[in-house]
Short mmCIF file of C-alpha atoms in Angstrom, two decimals:
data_model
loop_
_atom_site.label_atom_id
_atom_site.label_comp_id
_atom_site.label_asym_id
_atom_site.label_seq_id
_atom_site.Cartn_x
_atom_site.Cartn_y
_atom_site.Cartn_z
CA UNK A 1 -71.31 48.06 23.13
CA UNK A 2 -73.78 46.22 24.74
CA UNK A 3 -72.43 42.72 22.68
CA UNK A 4 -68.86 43.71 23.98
CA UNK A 5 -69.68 43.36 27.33
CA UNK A 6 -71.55 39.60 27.36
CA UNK A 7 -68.82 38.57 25.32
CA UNK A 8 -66.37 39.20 28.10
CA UNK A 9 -68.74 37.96 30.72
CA UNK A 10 -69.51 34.19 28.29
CA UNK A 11 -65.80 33.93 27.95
CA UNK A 12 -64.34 31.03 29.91
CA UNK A 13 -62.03 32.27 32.94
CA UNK A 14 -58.01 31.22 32.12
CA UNK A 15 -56.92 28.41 34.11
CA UNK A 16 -55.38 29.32 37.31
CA UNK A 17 -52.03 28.21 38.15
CA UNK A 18 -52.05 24.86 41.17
CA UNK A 19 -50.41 25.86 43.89
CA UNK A 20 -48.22 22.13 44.82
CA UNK A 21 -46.35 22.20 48.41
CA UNK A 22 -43.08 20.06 48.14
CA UNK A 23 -41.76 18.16 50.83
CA UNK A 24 -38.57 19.77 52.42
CA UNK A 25 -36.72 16.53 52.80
CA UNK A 26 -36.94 14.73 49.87
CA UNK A 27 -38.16 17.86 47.31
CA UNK A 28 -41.11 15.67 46.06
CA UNK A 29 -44.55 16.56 46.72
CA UNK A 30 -46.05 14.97 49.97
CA UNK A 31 -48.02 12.14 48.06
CA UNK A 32 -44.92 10.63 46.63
CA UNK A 33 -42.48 11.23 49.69
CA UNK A 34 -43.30 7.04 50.78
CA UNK A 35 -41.49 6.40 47.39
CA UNK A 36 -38.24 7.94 48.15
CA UNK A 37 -35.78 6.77 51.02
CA UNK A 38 -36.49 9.11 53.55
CA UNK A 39 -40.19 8.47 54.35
CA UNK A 40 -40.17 8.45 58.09
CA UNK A 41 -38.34 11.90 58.30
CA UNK A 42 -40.48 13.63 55.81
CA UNK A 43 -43.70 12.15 57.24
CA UNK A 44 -42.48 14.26 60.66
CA UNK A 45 -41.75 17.20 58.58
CA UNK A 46 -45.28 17.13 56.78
CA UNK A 47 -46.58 16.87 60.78
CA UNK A 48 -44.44 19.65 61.51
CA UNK A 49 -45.22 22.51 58.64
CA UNK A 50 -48.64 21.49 56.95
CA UNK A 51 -50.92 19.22 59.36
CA UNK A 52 -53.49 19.18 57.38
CA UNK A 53 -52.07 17.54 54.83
CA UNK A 54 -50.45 14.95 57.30
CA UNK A 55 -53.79 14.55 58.51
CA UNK A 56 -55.57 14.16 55.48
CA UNK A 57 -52.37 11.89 53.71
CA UNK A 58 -51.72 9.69 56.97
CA UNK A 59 -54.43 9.88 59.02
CA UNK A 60 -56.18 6.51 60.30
CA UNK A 61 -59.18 6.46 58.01
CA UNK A 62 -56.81 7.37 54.72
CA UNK A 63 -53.96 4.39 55.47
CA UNK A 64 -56.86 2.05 56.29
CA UNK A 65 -58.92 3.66 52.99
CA UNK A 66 -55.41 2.46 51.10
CA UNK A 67 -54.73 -0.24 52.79
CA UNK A 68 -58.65 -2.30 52.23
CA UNK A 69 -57.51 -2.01 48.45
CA UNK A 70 -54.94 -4.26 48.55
CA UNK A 71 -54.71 -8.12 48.55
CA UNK A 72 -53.24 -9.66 52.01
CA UNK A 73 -50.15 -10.37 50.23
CA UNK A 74 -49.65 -6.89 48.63
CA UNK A 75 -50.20 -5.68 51.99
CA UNK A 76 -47.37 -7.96 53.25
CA UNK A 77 -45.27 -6.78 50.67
CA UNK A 78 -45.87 -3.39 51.12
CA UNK A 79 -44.98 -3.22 54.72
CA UNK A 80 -41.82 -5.31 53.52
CA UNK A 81 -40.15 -2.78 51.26
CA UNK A 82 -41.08 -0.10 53.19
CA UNK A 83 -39.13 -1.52 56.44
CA UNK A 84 -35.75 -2.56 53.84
CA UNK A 85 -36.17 1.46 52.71
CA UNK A 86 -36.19 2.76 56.00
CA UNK A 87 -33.35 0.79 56.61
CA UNK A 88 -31.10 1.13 53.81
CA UNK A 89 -31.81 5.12 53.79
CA UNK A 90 -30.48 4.85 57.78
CA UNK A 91 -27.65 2.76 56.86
CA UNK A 92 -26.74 5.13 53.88
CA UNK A 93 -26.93 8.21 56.18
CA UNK A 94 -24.95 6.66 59.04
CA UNK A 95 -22.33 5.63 55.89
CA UNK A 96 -21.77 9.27 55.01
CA UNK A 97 -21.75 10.52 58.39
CA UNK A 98 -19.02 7.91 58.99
CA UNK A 99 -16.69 8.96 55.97
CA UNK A 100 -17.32 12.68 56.79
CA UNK A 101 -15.71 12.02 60.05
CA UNK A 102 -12.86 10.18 59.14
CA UNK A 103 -12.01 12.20 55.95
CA UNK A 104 -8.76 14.36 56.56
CA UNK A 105 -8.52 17.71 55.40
CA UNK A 106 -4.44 17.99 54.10
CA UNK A 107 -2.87 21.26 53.89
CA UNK A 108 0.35 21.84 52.03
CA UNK A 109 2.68 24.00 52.06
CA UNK A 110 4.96 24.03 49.03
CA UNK A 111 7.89 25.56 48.42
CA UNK A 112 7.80 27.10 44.49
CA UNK A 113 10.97 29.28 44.52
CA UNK A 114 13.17 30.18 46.46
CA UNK A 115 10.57 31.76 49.11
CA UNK A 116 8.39 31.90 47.14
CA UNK A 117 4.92 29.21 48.35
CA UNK A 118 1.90 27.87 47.73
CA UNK A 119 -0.67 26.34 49.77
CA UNK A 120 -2.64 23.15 48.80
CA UNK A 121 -5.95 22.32 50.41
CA UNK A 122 -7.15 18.57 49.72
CA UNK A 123 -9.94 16.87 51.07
CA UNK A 124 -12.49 19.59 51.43
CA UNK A 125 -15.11 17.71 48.90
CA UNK A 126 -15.19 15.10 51.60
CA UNK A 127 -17.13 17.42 53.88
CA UNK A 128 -19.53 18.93 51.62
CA UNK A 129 -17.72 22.61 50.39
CA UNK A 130 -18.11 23.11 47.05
CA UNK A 131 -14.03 23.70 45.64
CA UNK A 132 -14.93 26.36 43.37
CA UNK A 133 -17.08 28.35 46.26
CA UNK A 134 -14.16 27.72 49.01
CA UNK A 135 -11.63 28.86 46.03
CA UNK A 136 -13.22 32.22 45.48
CA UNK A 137 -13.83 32.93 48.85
CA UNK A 138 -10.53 32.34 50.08
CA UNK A 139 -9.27 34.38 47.19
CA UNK A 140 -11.25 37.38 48.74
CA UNK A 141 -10.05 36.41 52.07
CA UNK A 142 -6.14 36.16 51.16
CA UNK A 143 -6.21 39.03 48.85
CA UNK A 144 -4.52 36.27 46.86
CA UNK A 145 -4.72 34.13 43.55
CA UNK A 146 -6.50 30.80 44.28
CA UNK A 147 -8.01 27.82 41.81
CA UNK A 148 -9.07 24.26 42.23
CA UNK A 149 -6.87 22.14 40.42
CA UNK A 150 -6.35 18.23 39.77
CA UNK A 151 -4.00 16.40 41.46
CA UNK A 152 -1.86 13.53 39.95
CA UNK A 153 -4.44 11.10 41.87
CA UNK A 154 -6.96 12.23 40.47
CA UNK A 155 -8.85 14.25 42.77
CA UNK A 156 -8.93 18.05 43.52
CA UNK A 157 -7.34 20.34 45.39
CA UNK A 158 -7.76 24.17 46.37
CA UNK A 159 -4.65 26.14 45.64
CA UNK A 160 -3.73 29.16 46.85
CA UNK A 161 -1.23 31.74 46.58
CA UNK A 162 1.40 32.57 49.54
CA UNK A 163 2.00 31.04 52.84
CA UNK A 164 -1.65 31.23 54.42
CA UNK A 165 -1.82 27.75 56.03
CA UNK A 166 -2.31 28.55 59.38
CA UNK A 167 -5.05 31.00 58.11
CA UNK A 168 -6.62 28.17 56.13
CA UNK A 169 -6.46 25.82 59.29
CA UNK A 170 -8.03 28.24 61.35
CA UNK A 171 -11.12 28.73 58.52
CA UNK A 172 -10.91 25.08 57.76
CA UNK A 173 -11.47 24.40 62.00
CA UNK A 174 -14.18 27.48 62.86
CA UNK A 175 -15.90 27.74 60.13
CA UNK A 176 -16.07 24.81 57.71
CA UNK A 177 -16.71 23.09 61.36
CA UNK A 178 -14.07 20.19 60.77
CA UNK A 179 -12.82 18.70 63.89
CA UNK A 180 -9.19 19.65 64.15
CA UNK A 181 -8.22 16.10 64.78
CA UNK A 182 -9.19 15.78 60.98
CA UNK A 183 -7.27 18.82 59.65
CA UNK A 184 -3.26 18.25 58.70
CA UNK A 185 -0.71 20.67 58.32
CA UNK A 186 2.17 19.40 56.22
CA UNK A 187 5.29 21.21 54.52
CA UNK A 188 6.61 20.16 51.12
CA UNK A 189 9.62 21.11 49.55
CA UNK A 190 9.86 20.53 45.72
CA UNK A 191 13.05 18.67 44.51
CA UNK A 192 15.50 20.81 42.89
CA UNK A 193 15.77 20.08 39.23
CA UNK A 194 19.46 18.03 38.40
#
């Protein structure tokens, strides 16, 4: 009994699981954030939730500790690409704010039979719904039959069941949060077969 118990005791403990904090910008961890595009905004969120690791990542003595280990011309470099990321990864976020403001949300109403319609959302991807999420959701909503299906351009569009287009414009406007300048209403009739 007696052996039992050093054996336990002379056993090495099981490593222990690291416990790694990940940037909530970028999703990297907080030493590799400078290699993605967004460096200045997760350097303020670092500041903002764990400033001790800002402090101990960016503080004076650690950049200067980083900095004496590289030649004059690496450290020229160095400032160099970081200024052209900064700058692309403001360019790139101005870009998409740019299309998500000028992308038009269309919504059809066709005609199937005789009074008999559908509705056709397009342009919802632009904005940052997910088609299938919006789909289901508006099913529930309508108490109706709704899919995302591809149009002959090659993009998709929500479809949904009856006449709810004024419904979907108000949902589309309150609370998808697209300007109503951006949202048209449009009704389509399908040619009669000769």
């Amino acid at each position: 009994m007696a052996s039992e118990g050093t054996a336990t005791e002379s056993t090495p403990n099981e490593p222990q699981a690291r416990h790694v904090i990940y940037c909530g910008v970028c999703t990297l961890p907080p030493e590799y954030c400078e290699f993605g595009g967004t460096a200045k905004k997760c350097k303020e969120w670092l500041e903002k939730n764990h400033s001790d690791l800002h402090e101990k990542l960016y503080s004076e003595e650690a950049v200067a500790a980083v900095l004496s280990t590289l030649s004059v011309d690496a450290q020229k470099r160095a400032a160099k690409d970081s200024q052209k990321k900064e700058a692309k990864a403001a360019a790139a976020e101005a870009k998409a704010a740019e299309t998500k403001a000028q992308a038009q949300v269309l919504i059809k109403r066709v005609e199937r039979n005789k009074r008999k319609y559908v509705t056709a959302v397009s342009g919802l991807e632009a904005h940052g719904m997910d088609l299938k999420k919006v789909a289901k959701e508006w099913g529930k909503k309508f108490a109706t039959g709704s899919s995302v299906t591809k149009t002959a351009s090659g993009g998709e569009e929500v479809v949904v069941q009856g006449d709810n287009s004024d419904e979907i414009f108000d949902w589309v406007v309150d609370v998808a949060g697209v300007p109503e300048a951006n949202v048209d209403c449009v009704e389509d009739k399908k040619k009669k077969a000769t």
